[in-house]
Amino acid sequence: MTTASTRDLGLAEMAAAIAQGATTAVAATTDALDRIEASQPKLNAFRVIRRERALAEAAEADRQVAAGARLPLLGVPIAIKDDTDIAGEPTAFGCGGDFPAQTEDAEAVRRLKAAGAVIVGKTNTCEIGQWPFTDAESFGYTRNPWNAGRTPGGSSGGSAAAVAAGLVPAALGSDGAGSVRIPSSWTNLVGIKPQRGRISTWPRAESFNGLTVNGPLARTVADAALLLDVAAGPHPGDKHTPPELQVSEAVGRDPGKLKIALSLRIPFTATRTALDPEVADRVHATANTLRGLGHEVTVADLHYGIVMGASFLPRSMTGIRAELAKRPGAQVDSRTRFNAAMGLVLGGPALFAARAAEPLLHRQIGRFFDDYDLVLAPTTATPPPPVDAMDGLGVTATDALITAACPYTWPWNVLGWPSINVPAGFTDAGLPVGAQLMGPADSEAMLVSVASQLESELRWERHRPDAWWERPA
């Protein structure tokens, strides 16, 4: 048996190593916790570190392994985003203040534990998950493992940083406007935004009026699919329950020759946006790889229309207001207070109209899939911005900044359909960027199949950041 560092093992590899006795759950968990704690002063990926509880859970996992138990993630250390409840820990959701410990696990956490996973901590997220940056007055900056001066993205930036740095083999995040896909693109990870309801958001019957879903971040398609399958499944109180699906079965499966639309058109925005030429080049390179795999890739832009944008804002802002109201006395940025106030204005008729528009949007965008099997688009318009780019900005300037960087992902949250970020390479400055594959309802298996084809050609999991956070100051 070896107790050497498990940082290079993926999710499935670590599960196999523990099951086969090559390492133990306690050794793997201790190693992860030690590296998390050592990285915190510089990387700052975690809000909560569960050393005592996680080691107790790992010891129990080792007892189960010794007794012959076999579970998909038995003894494997993973992380969850701090918008998801785990019993015994607060759910600050990026806010400052003291919050009570939760008394029950979220449904997704319950399923992860039932699969044997050891949850080592809760990862940082911006205040109420609003921005593609992960920083707040309450915890400081979470930094990108590929470049200390850049953001890992958000709002699942802590999860992305933890996985990209090798602190854990995979993590759970959430995506309400791209918050799994954006940080995945900026940290060279695979991030899946599944169909709405695929992973339960309980104790929320739906999250942010149906915009937000939970999703996995991992270094490989297979590991992301495994975490998705383990976490997936309904709670009786869920508002959305899609048909059961095992996406891991699609990894390595030939999807056949597909018709893929390459769409670089930026959805409607109220501020000026432009696609960075280096990002465009990397997405075109991904399209060429798909052509080499036998797919028909055609430039064909999606036209979302103004209704799509008008339906997003009421759902988002009223969701921010509802989440902030759950945390009385929370210490938050003035921009968060403004957005929560906007949620009051946009409640009622505006929210009703936004929800009523969804069937129309499904039909409108659904017609595009009469001609194409899936869409390839940039995940972000720019490489990762400086870590402090949001500092000192007002509401209008902040909106302009985040829209310019991340205008591509939010429409699929309005639709509730699945999308997956795949690494698309690096800029000349060595910054990761991504491309997203977007499909119609319940198309995760097709997206995973195509993503695994790309991975077999591009082998992005071989690229790892220089561990600057481990060097002495």
Coordinates of C-alpha atoms in Angstrom, one line a residue:
M1 CA 0.0 0.0 0.0
T2 CA 1.2 3.5 -0.8
T3 CA 0.2 6.7 1.0
A4 CA 1.9 9.0 -1.5
S5 CA 0.2 12.1 -2.8
T6 CA -3.0 11.3 -4.7
R7 CA -3.1 14.8 -6.4
D8 CA -2.7 13.3 -9.8
L9 CA -5.5 10.8 -9.5
G10 CA -8.8 11.5 -11.1
L11 CA -12.2 10.7 -9.5
A12 CA -12.6 7.2 -10.9
E13 CA -8.9 6.4 -10.5
M14 CA -9.0 7.4 -6.8
A15 CA -12.1 5.3 -6.2
A16 CA -10.3 2.4 -7.8
A17 CA -7.1 2.9 -5.8
I18 CA -9.0 2.9 -2.5
A19 CA -11.2 -0.1 -3.5
Q20 CA -8.0 -2.1 -4.5
G21 CA -6.1 -1.2 -1.4
A22 CA -3.4 0.9 -3.2
T23 CA -4.3 3.7 -0.7
T24 CA -6.8 4.3 2.0
A25 CA -9.7 6.8 2.3
V26 CA -8.0 8.3 5.4
A27 CA -4.6 8.7 3.6
A28 CA -6.3 10.2 0.5
T29 CA -8.5 12.5 2.6
T30 CA -5.5 13.6 4.9
D31 CA -3.5 14.3 1.8
A32 CA -6.3 16.4 0.3
L33 CA -6.9 18.3 3.6
D34 CA -3.2 19.0 4.1
R35 CA -2.9 20.5 0.6
I36 CA -6.1 22.5 0.9
E37 CA -4.9 24.0 4.2
A38 CA -1.4 24.7 2.8
S39 CA -2.9 26.4 -0.3
Q40 CA -5.4 28.6 1.5
P41 CA -3.2 31.6 2.2
K42 CA -2.5 32.0 -1.6
L43 CA -5.1 30.1 -3.5
N44 CA -8.1 30.6 -1.1
A45 CA -10.4 28.1 -2.7
F46 CA -12.3 27.1 0.4
R47 CA -14.8 28.8 2.8
V48 CA -15.2 25.8 5.1
I49 CA -12.6 23.0 5.7
R50 CA -14.1 19.9 7.4
R51 CA -11.0 18.2 8.7
E52 CA -12.4 16.5 11.8
R53 CA -15.7 15.4 10.2
A54 CA -14.1 14.4 6.9
L55 CA -11.5 12.3 8.6
A56 CA -14.2 10.5 10.6
E57 CA -16.1 9.9 7.4
A58 CA -13.0 8.6 5.7
A59 CA -12.3 6.2 8.6
E60 CA -15.8 4.9 8.2
A61 CA -15.2 4.4 4.5
D62 CA -12.1 2.4 5.2
R63 CA -14.1 0.2 7.5
Q64 CA -16.7 -0.3 4.8
V65 CA -14.0 -1.2 2.2
A66 CA -12.5 -3.7 4.6
A67 CA -15.9 -5.3 5.0
G68 CA -16.2 -5.7 1.3
A69 CA -18.5 -2.7 0.5
R70 CA -18.2 -1.3 -3.0
L71 CA -19.7 2.1 -3.8
P72 CA -18.9 4.5 -6.8
L73 CA -17.0 7.0 -4.7
L74 CA -16.3 5.1 -1.5
G75 CA -13.7 7.1 0.5
V76 CA -13.0 9.6 -2.3
P77 CA -12.5 13.2 -1.1
I78 CA -14.5 15.8 -3.0
A79 CA -15.7 19.4 -2.5
I80 CA -19.0 21.2 -2.8
K81 CA -19.8 24.8 -3.4
D82 CA -20.9 27.0 -0.5
D83 CA -24.4 27.5 -1.8
T84 CA -25.2 23.8 -1.0
D85 CA -26.2 22.6 2.4
I86 CA -24.2 20.1 4.4
A87 CA -25.4 19.1 7.8
G88 CA -23.3 20.7 10.6
E89 CA -21.9 23.6 8.4
P90 CA -23.3 27.0 7.6
T91 CA -24.2 28.0 4.0
A92 CA -22.9 31.5 3.7
F93 CA -23.2 31.7 -0.2
G94 CA -20.4 34.2 -0.3
C95 CA -21.9 36.6 2.3
G96 CA -20.2 37.9 5.4
G97 CA -21.6 37.2 8.8
D98 CA -22.2 34.3 11.2
F99 CA -24.8 31.9 10.0
P100 CA -26.3 28.9 11.7
A101 CA -25.1 25.4 10.8
Q102 CA -27.5 23.5 8.6
T103 CA -29.4 20.6 10.2
E104 CA -29.8 18.5 7.0
D105 CA -27.9 17.7 3.9
A106 CA -29.1 19.0 0.5
E107 CA -30.4 16.2 -1.7
A108 CA -27.3 16.3 -3.9
V109 CA -25.1 16.0 -0.8
R110 CA -27.2 13.1 0.5
R111 CA -26.6 11.3 -2.7
L112 CA -22.9 12.0 -2.8
K113 CA -22.6 10.6 0.8
A114 CA -24.7 7.6 -0.2
A115 CA -22.2 6.9 -2.9
G116 CA -19.4 7.0 -0.3
A117 CA -17.9 10.4 -1.1
V118 CA -16.0 12.2 1.7
I119 CA -16.7 15.9 1.5
V120 CA -13.6 17.8 2.6
G121 CA -15.0 21.3 2.5
K122 CA -17.2 24.0 0.9
T123 CA -15.6 26.1 -1.8
N124 CA -15.7 29.8 -2.1
T125 CA -18.3 31.6 -4.3
C126 CA -19.1 35.3 -4.8
E127 CA -22.0 36.9 -3.0
I128 CA -25.2 35.0 -3.9
G129 CA -23.4 33.7 -7.0
Q130 CA -24.0 36.8 -9.0
W131 CA -20.7 37.4 -10.9
P132 CA -18.1 35.5 -12.9
F133 CA -15.5 36.4 -10.3
T134 CA -14.9 34.7 -6.9
D135 CA -14.1 37.3 -4.3
A136 CA -15.9 39.1 -1.5
E137 CA -15.2 41.3 1.4
S138 CA -15.9 38.3 3.7
F139 CA -13.1 36.0 2.3
G140 CA -10.9 37.9 -0.2
Y141 CA -9.9 36.7 -3.6
T142 CA -9.9 33.2 -4.9
R143 CA -7.1 33.0 -7.4
N144 CA -6.7 31.1 -10.6
P145 CA -4.2 28.2 -10.3
W146 CA -2.9 29.0 -13.8
N147 CA -2.1 32.6 -13.0
A148 CA -2.2 34.2 -9.5
G149 CA -3.1 37.5 -10.9
R150 CA -6.3 36.2 -12.7
T151 CA -9.7 35.2 -11.5
P152 CA -10.7 31.5 -11.8
G153 CA -14.1 32.8 -12.8
G154 CA -17.3 32.4 -10.9
S155 CA -19.5 31.8 -9.3
S156 CA -18.1 28.3 -8.8
G157 CA -14.6 29.6 -8.8
G158 CA -13.6 28.0 -5.6
S159 CA -14.6 24.6 -6.9
A160 CA -12.8 25.2 -10.2
A161 CA -9.6 26.4 -8.4
A162 CA -9.7 23.3 -6.1
V163 CA -9.9 20.9 -8.9
A164 CA -7.5 22.6 -11.3
A165 CA -4.9 22.8 -8.5
G166 CA -5.3 19.1 -7.7
L167 CA -6.6 19.6 -4.2
V168 CA -9.6 17.4 -5.0
P169 CA -10.2 15.2 -8.1
A170 CA -13.7 16.8 -8.7
A171 CA -16.2 19.2 -7.2
L172 CA -19.8 20.2 -7.3
G173 CA -20.7 23.7 -8.4
S174 CA -23.9 25.4 -9.6
D175 CA -24.7 27.2 -12.8
G176 CA -27.3 30.0 -13.0
A177 CA -25.8 32.0 -15.9
G178 CA -22.7 30.0 -16.7
S179 CA -21.3 29.6 -13.2
V180 CA -20.0 26.0 -13.8
R181 CA -19.0 26.5 -17.5
I182 CA -17.2 29.9 -17.1
P183 CA -14.8 28.9 -14.3
S184 CA -14.2 25.5 -16.0
S185 CA -13.2 27.4 -19.2
W186 CA -10.8 29.6 -17.4
T187 CA -9.1 26.8 -15.5
N188 CA -8.8 24.1 -18.2
L189 CA -11.6 21.8 -16.8
V190 CA -14.7 20.0 -18.0
G191 CA -17.8 21.5 -16.5
I192 CA -21.3 20.2 -17.1
K193 CA -24.5 22.2 -16.8
P194 CA -27.0 19.5 -16.9
Q195 CA -30.7 19.6 -17.8
R196 CA -32.8 21.5 -15.2
G197 CA -33.7 19.1 -12.4
R198 CA -31.1 16.4 -13.3
I199 CA -29.4 17.1 -10.0
S200 CA -31.8 18.1 -7.3
T201 CA -31.5 21.6 -5.9
W202 CA -33.5 20.6 -2.8
P203 CA -34.2 22.1 -0.2
R204 CA -35.0 24.6 -3.0
A205 CA -37.8 23.1 -5.2
E206 CA -36.1 25.1 -7.9
S207 CA -33.2 27.5 -7.7
F208 CA -33.3 31.1 -8.9
N209 CA -36.7 30.5 -10.5
G210 CA -35.4 27.6 -12.6
L211 CA -32.2 29.3 -13.8
T212 CA -29.7 27.6 -11.6
V213 CA -28.7 23.9 -11.6
N214 CA -26.0 22.0 -9.9
G215 CA -23.2 20.5 -12.0
P216 CA -19.8 18.8 -11.8
L217 CA -16.3 20.2 -12.5
A218 CA -13.5 17.7 -13.2
R219 CA -10.3 17.3 -15.3
T220 CA -11.8 14.7 -17.6
V221 CA -15.2 14.0 -19.2
A222 CA -15.4 10.6 -17.6
D223 CA -14.9 12.0 -14.1
A224 CA -17.4 14.8 -14.7
A225 CA -20.0 12.3 -16.0
L226 CA -19.4 10.0 -13.0
L227 CA -19.9 12.8 -10.5
L228 CA -23.1 13.9 -12.4
D229 CA -24.5 10.4 -12.3
V230 CA -23.8 10.0 -8.6
A231 CA -25.3 13.3 -7.7
A232 CA -28.3 13.0 -10.0
G233 CA -31.8 12.1 -9.0
P234 CA -34.9 13.7 -7.7
H235 CA -36.3 14.7 -4.4
P236 CA -40.1 14.4 -4.0
G237 CA -40.3 18.2 -3.5
D238 CA -38.5 19.1 -6.7
K239 CA -40.4 21.2 -9.3
H240 CA -38.5 19.7 -12.2
T241 CA -37.8 15.9 -12.7
P242 CA -36.4 15.0 -16.1
P243 CA -36.2 11.4 -17.2
E244 CA -33.5 9.2 -15.6
L245 CA -30.3 9.1 -17.5
Q246 CA -26.8 7.6 -17.0
V247 CA -24.4 9.9 -18.8
S248 CA -21.3 7.8 -17.9
E249 CA -22.5 5.2 -20.4
A250 CA -21.9 7.8 -23.2
V251 CA -18.2 8.3 -22.5
G252 CA -16.2 6.8 -25.3
R253 CA -19.4 5.9 -27.3
D254 CA -19.4 6.9 -30.9
P255 CA -22.2 9.5 -31.4
G256 CA -22.2 9.0 -35.1
K257 CA -21.7 11.8 -37.7
L258 CA -23.4 14.9 -36.3
K259 CA -24.4 18.2 -37.8
I260 CA -22.9 20.9 -35.6
A261 CA -23.6 24.6 -35.8
L262 CA -20.6 26.9 -35.0
S263 CA -22.2 30.0 -33.5
L264 CA -19.9 32.9 -32.5
R265 CA -22.8 35.5 -32.4
I266 CA -23.1 37.1 -29.0
P267 CA -26.6 37.0 -27.5
F268 CA -28.4 40.3 -27.0
T269 CA -26.7 42.5 -24.4
A270 CA -27.4 46.0 -23.2
T271 CA -23.7 46.9 -23.3
R272 CA -20.9 46.6 -25.9
T273 CA -19.4 43.2 -26.2
A274 CA -16.8 41.7 -28.6
L275 CA -15.2 38.3 -29.0
D276 CA -11.5 38.2 -28.2
P277 CA -9.6 37.1 -31.3
E278 CA -7.6 34.5 -29.4
V279 CA -10.7 33.0 -28.0
A280 CA -12.2 32.9 -31.5
D281 CA -9.1 31.2 -32.8
R282 CA -9.3 28.5 -30.1
V283 CA -13.0 27.8 -30.8
H284 CA -12.3 27.6 -34.5
A285 CA -9.5 25.1 -33.7
T286 CA -12.1 23.0 -31.7
A287 CA -14.4 23.1 -34.7
N288 CA -11.6 21.8 -36.9
T289 CA -10.9 19.0 -34.5
L290 CA -14.6 18.0 -34.7
R291 CA -14.4 18.1 -38.5
G292 CA -11.4 15.8 -38.2
L293 CA -13.5 13.4 -36.1
G294 CA -16.0 13.2 -39.0
H295 CA -18.6 15.7 -37.9
E296 CA -20.2 18.3 -40.2
V297 CA -19.5 21.7 -38.7
T298 CA -21.2 24.7 -40.3
V299 CA -21.1 28.4 -39.3
A300 CA -24.7 29.1 -38.4
D301 CA -25.5 31.7 -35.8
L302 CA -28.2 31.3 -33.2
H303 CA -30.5 34.3 -32.9
Y304 CA -31.8 34.5 -29.4
G305 CA -33.8 37.8 -29.6
I306 CA -34.6 40.3 -26.9
V307 CA -37.3 38.2 -25.3
M308 CA -34.6 35.8 -24.0
G309 CA -32.7 38.6 -22.3
A310 CA -35.9 40.1 -20.9
S311 CA -36.9 36.8 -19.4
F312 CA -33.5 36.3 -17.6
L313 CA -33.3 39.4 -15.5
P314 CA -36.5 39.1 -13.4
R315 CA -35.7 35.4 -12.6
S316 CA -32.2 36.3 -11.6
M317 CA -32.8 39.4 -9.5
T318 CA -35.8 37.9 -7.6
G319 CA -33.6 34.9 -6.9
I320 CA -30.9 37.1 -5.5
R321 CA -33.5 38.8 -3.3
A322 CA -34.8 35.5 -2.0
E323 CA -31.4 34.1 -1.2
L324 CA -30.3 37.3 0.6
A325 CA -33.5 37.3 2.6
K326 CA -32.5 33.8 4.0
R327 CA -29.5 35.4 5.6
P328 CA -30.7 38.2 7.8
G329 CA -27.8 40.5 8.8
A330 CA -25.6 39.3 6.0
Q331 CA -22.7 41.7 5.3
V332 CA -22.6 42.2 1.5
D333 CA -21.5 44.6 -1.1
S334 CA -23.6 47.6 -2.1
R335 CA -24.0 46.0 -5.6
T336 CA -25.6 43.0 -4.0
R337 CA -28.1 45.2 -2.1
F338 CA -28.9 47.0 -5.3
N339 CA -29.6 43.8 -7.2
A340 CA -31.8 42.5 -4.3
A341 CA -33.7 45.7 -4.5
M342 CA -34.2 45.2 -8.2
G343 CA -35.6 41.8 -7.3
L344 CA -38.4 43.6 -5.5
V345 CA -39.1 45.7 -8.6
L346 CA -39.0 42.8 -11.0
G347 CA -41.2 40.5 -8.9
G348 CA -44.9 40.0 -9.7
P349 CA -45.9 40.7 -13.3
A350 CA -42.4 40.9 -14.7
L351 CA -41.5 37.5 -13.2
F352 CA -44.8 36.0 -14.3
A353 CA -44.1 37.1 -17.9
A354 CA -40.6 35.8 -17.8
R355 CA -41.7 32.4 -16.8
A356 CA -44.6 32.5 -19.3
A357 CA -42.1 33.2 -22.1
E358 CA -40.2 29.9 -21.6
P359 CA -42.4 27.7 -23.8
L360 CA -42.1 30.2 -26.6
L361 CA -38.4 30.3 -26.3
H362 CA -38.2 26.5 -26.3
R363 CA -40.1 26.4 -29.6
Q364 CA -38.1 29.2 -31.1
I365 CA -34.6 27.8 -30.2
G366 CA -35.9 24.2 -30.7
R367 CA -36.5 24.9 -34.4
F368 CA -32.8 25.4 -34.7
F369 CA -32.3 21.8 -33.7
D370 CA -34.5 20.6 -36.6
D371 CA -31.3 21.3 -38.7
Y372 CA -28.5 20.7 -36.3
D373 CA -27.7 18.2 -33.6
L374 CA -25.8 20.5 -31.3
V375 CA -24.2 24.0 -31.1
L376 CA -20.5 24.8 -30.6
A377 CA -19.9 28.3 -29.2
P378 CA -17.4 30.2 -27.1
T379 CA -17.9 29.7 -23.3
T380 CA -16.6 33.2 -22.6
A381 CA -15.7 36.2 -24.8
T382 CA -12.4 36.8 -23.1
P383 CA -9.6 35.0 -21.3
P384 CA -9.8 35.3 -17.5
P385 CA -9.7 38.9 -16.3
P386 CA -7.5 40.2 -13.5
V387 CA -8.5 39.0 -10.1
D388 CA -9.3 42.5 -8.9
A389 CA -11.1 43.8 -12.0
M390 CA -14.4 44.3 -10.1
D391 CA -12.9 46.3 -7.3
G392 CA -14.3 49.8 -6.8
L393 CA -16.8 49.6 -9.7
G394 CA -20.4 50.8 -9.4
V395 CA -23.4 48.8 -10.6
T396 CA -23.3 49.9 -14.2
A397 CA -19.6 49.5 -14.7
T398 CA -19.8 46.0 -13.0
D399 CA -22.5 44.9 -15.4
A400 CA -20.5 46.2 -18.3
L401 CA -17.4 44.3 -17.2
I402 CA -19.1 40.9 -16.6
T403 CA -21.2 41.2 -19.7
A404 CA -18.2 41.9 -21.9
A405 CA -16.4 38.9 -20.5
C406 CA -19.2 36.4 -20.2
P407 CA -22.1 37.0 -22.7
Y408 CA -22.5 33.5 -24.1
T409 CA -23.7 31.1 -21.4
W410 CA -26.9 32.5 -19.8
P411 CA -29.4 31.7 -22.6
W412 CA -29.1 28.0 -21.8
N413 CA -30.1 28.7 -18.2
V414 CA -33.3 30.4 -19.4
L415 CA -34.0 27.3 -21.5
G416 CA -33.0 24.8 -18.8
W417 CA -31.2 22.7 -21.4
P418 CA -27.8 21.0 -21.0
S419 CA -24.4 22.3 -22.0
I420 CA -20.8 21.3 -21.4
N421 CA -17.6 23.3 -21.3
V422 CA -14.6 21.7 -22.9
P423 CA -11.0 23.1 -22.7
A424 CA -10.1 24.8 -25.9
G425 CA -6.5 25.5 -25.3
F426 CA -4.5 28.5 -24.0
T427 CA -3.8 32.0 -25.1
D428 CA -0.3 33.2 -26.0
A429 CA 0.0 34.4 -22.4
G430 CA -0.8 30.8 -21.1
L431 CA -4.4 31.5 -20.0
P432 CA -6.9 28.7 -20.4
V433 CA -10.1 29.3 -22.5
G434 CA -13.0 27.0 -23.3
A435 CA -15.7 26.2 -25.8
Q436 CA -19.2 25.0 -25.0
L437 CA -21.3 22.3 -26.6
M438 CA -25.0 23.1 -26.3
G439 CA -27.8 20.7 -26.9
P440 CA -31.6 20.5 -26.7
A441 CA -33.5 19.0 -23.7
D442 CA -32.1 15.9 -22.2
S443 CA -29.1 15.7 -24.5
E444 CA -26.4 15.2 -21.9
A445 CA -25.4 11.8 -23.3
M446 CA -24.8 13.2 -26.8
L447 CA -22.8 16.1 -25.4
V448 CA -20.7 13.8 -23.2
S449 CA -20.0 11.5 -26.1
V450 CA -18.8 14.3 -28.3
A451 CA -16.8 15.9 -25.5
S452 CA -15.0 12.6 -24.8
Q453 CA -14.2 12.3 -28.5
L454 CA -12.5 15.8 -28.3
E455 CA -10.7 14.8 -25.1
S456 CA -9.3 11.7 -26.8
E457 CA -7.8 14.0 -29.5
L458 CA -6.8 17.0 -27.5
R459 CA -5.8 15.4 -24.2
W460 CA -6.3 18.5 -22.1
E461 CA -6.1 16.6 -18.9
R462 CA -2.3 16.3 -19.4
H463 CA -1.9 20.0 -18.9
R464 CA -1.5 21.0 -15.3
P465 CA -0.6 24.4 -13.7
D466 CA 2.7 25.2 -12.1
A467 CA 2.0 24.9 -8.4
W468 CA 2.9 28.5 -7.5
W469 CA 0.8 28.3 -4.3
E470 CA 3.1 25.7 -2.9
R471 CA 6.3 27.8 -3.2
P472 CA 7.5 29.6 -0.1
A473 CA 6.6 33.3 0.1

